[in-house]
Amino acid sequence: MWHITLTLAGSPDNPEDVRAALERLAVEHPFLLAGRYAADHAEVRYWEEAPNLHDAAAIALRLWGEHRLTARLPPWELIGLEVVDRPTYQKRANSPAPLPVRPGRVQPF
């Protein structure tokens, strides 16, 4: 299993319409964990079952487009994608919040 975070953005839409579209997406794609939204961007987090990272990323890149019509999603573009394996996701979830990353520096987690 792979934890996917998709970030999308585009022309502003009615926030209530965006919320309703994300709720329809959750019905169509039952592994949806969470969705956050604003008038001009959204973030979707879910689990994807795939044999490797390449396949999980390829499936994730198609998700919004494949559900655009049926869930009535805004015609936004994908602006971010994160794919991590289950152990990495669990390690992050069980760790204290890391210090902010400082530009130009290499620092421990």
One Martini backbone bead per residue (centre of mass of N, CA, C, O) as a GRO file, in nm:
protein
  109
    1MET     BB    1   0.100   0.034   0.018
    2TRP     BB    2   0.011   0.377  -0.067
    3HIS     BB    3   0.065   0.712   0.006
    4ILE     BB    4  -0.141   0.977  -0.113
    5THR     BB    5  -0.072   1.315  -0.242
    6LEU     BB    6  -0.287   1.556  -0.379
    7THR     BB    7  -0.240   1.860  -0.569
    8LEU     BB    8  -0.470   2.121  -0.660
    9ALA     BB    9  -0.530   2.375  -0.924
   10GLY     BB   10  -0.725   2.685  -1.002
   11SER     BB   11  -0.991   2.819  -1.072
   12PRO     BB   12  -1.225   2.954  -0.913
   13ASP     BB   13  -1.470   2.819  -0.690
   14ASN     BB   14  -1.717   2.701  -0.526
   15PRO     BB   15  -1.663   2.568  -0.221
   16GLU     BB   16  -1.921   2.387  -0.209
   17ASP     BB   17  -1.864   2.241  -0.477
   18VAL     BB   18  -1.596   2.121  -0.394
   19ARG     BB   19  -1.693   1.960  -0.153
   20ALA     BB   20  -1.899   1.787  -0.309
   21ALA     BB   21  -1.692   1.661  -0.503
   22LEU     BB   22  -1.518   1.523  -0.283
   23GLU     BB   23  -1.749   1.346  -0.178
   24ARG     BB   24  -1.791   1.194  -0.443
   25LEU     BB   25  -1.504   1.082  -0.462
   26ALA     BB   26  -1.524   0.913  -0.198
   27VAL     BB   27  -1.735   0.719  -0.318
   28GLU     BB   28  -1.572   0.629  -0.578
   29HIS     BB   29  -1.305   0.636  -0.373
   30PRO     BB   30  -1.279   0.450  -0.083
   31PHE     BB   31  -0.963   0.532   0.009
   32LEU     BB   32  -1.035   0.794   0.113
   33LEU     BB   33  -0.926   1.001   0.383
   34ALA     BB   34  -0.879   1.307   0.268
   35GLY     BB   35  -1.000   1.655   0.241
   36ARG     BB   36  -0.898   1.965   0.104
   37TYR     BB   37  -1.026   2.313   0.068
   38ALA     BB   38  -1.079   2.565  -0.179
   39ALA     BB   39  -1.152   2.768  -0.436
   40ASP     BB   40  -0.834   2.702  -0.580
   41HIS     BB   41  -0.787   2.433  -0.393
   42ALA     BB   42  -0.656   2.091  -0.333
   43GLU     BB   43  -0.651   1.798  -0.109
   44VAL     BB   44  -0.559   1.448  -0.145
   45ARG     BB   45  -0.597   1.151   0.061
   46TYR     BB   46  -0.463   0.814   0.002
   47TRP     BB   47  -0.489   0.475  -0.079
   48GLU     BB   48  -0.269   0.257  -0.271
   49GLU     BB   49  -0.277  -0.032  -0.470
   50ALA     BB   50   0.058  -0.141  -0.543
   51PRO     BB   51   0.363  -0.288  -0.633
   52ASN     BB   52   0.472   0.016  -0.689
   53LEU     BB   53   0.558   0.339  -0.721
   54HIS     BB   54   0.508   0.376  -1.024
   55ASP     BB   55   0.215   0.274  -1.022
   56ALA     BB   56   0.102   0.463  -0.807
   57ALA     BB   57   0.166   0.727  -0.958
   58ALA     BB   58   0.007   0.669  -1.218
   59ILE     BB   59  -0.267   0.645  -1.083
   60ALA     BB   60  -0.269   0.923  -0.941
   61LEU     BB   61  -0.245   1.098  -1.206
   62ARG     BB   62  -0.550   0.992  -1.300
   63LEU     BB   63  -0.774   1.041  -1.091
   64TRP     BB   64  -0.901   1.320  -1.153
   65GLY     BB   65  -0.969   1.268  -1.455
   66GLU     BB   66  -1.147   1.005  -1.411
   67HIS     BB   67  -1.353   1.189  -1.202
   68ARG     BB   68  -1.444   1.462  -1.317
   69LEU     BB   69  -1.735   1.397  -1.422
   70THR     BB   70  -1.874   1.213  -1.201
   71ALA     BB   71  -1.782   1.426  -0.954
   72ARG     BB   72  -1.756   1.720  -1.046
   73LEU     BB   73  -1.479   1.837  -1.093
   74PRO     BB   74  -1.259   2.054  -1.123
   75PRO     BB   75  -1.043   2.191  -1.386
   76TRP     BB   76  -0.777   2.101  -1.255
   77GLU     BB   77  -0.438   2.092  -1.171
   78LEU     BB   78  -0.160   1.926  -1.108
   79ILE     BB   79   0.094   2.036  -0.844
   80GLY     BB   80   0.103   1.762  -0.662
   81LEU     BB   81   0.313   1.474  -0.548
   82GLU     BB   82   0.284   1.206  -0.305
   83VAL     BB   83   0.480   0.903  -0.237
   84VAL     BB   84   0.438   0.655   0.022
   85ASP     BB   85   0.502   0.423   0.225
   86ARG     BB   86   0.381   0.281   0.501
   87PRO     BB   87   0.628   0.309   0.694
   88THR     BB   88   0.667   0.612   0.645
   89TYR     BB   89   0.392   0.707   0.734
   90GLN     BB   90   0.406   0.586   1.023
   91LYS     BB   91   0.657   0.732   1.116
   92ARG     BB   92   0.542   1.016   1.087
   93ALA     BB   93   0.286   0.978   1.270
   94ASN     BB   94   0.486   0.887   1.533
   95SER     BB   95   0.622   1.160   1.514
   96PRO     BB   96   0.743   1.434   1.574
   97ALA     BB   97   0.766   1.731   1.474
   98PRO     BB   98   0.959   1.876   1.266
   99LEU     BB   99   1.177   2.081   1.185
  100PRO     BB  100   1.231   2.327   1.001
  101VAL     BB  101   1.340   2.387   0.697
  102ARG     BB  102   1.651   2.513   0.591
  103PRO     BB  103   1.786   2.687   0.368
  104GLY     BB  104   2.102   2.552   0.285
  105ARG     BB  105   2.051   2.295   0.470
  106VAL     BB  106   2.166   2.021   0.666
  107GLN     BB  107   1.945   1.805   0.853
  108PRO     BB  108   1.797   1.645   1.085
  109PHE     BB  109   1.501   1.488   1.196
   0.00000   0.00000   0.00000
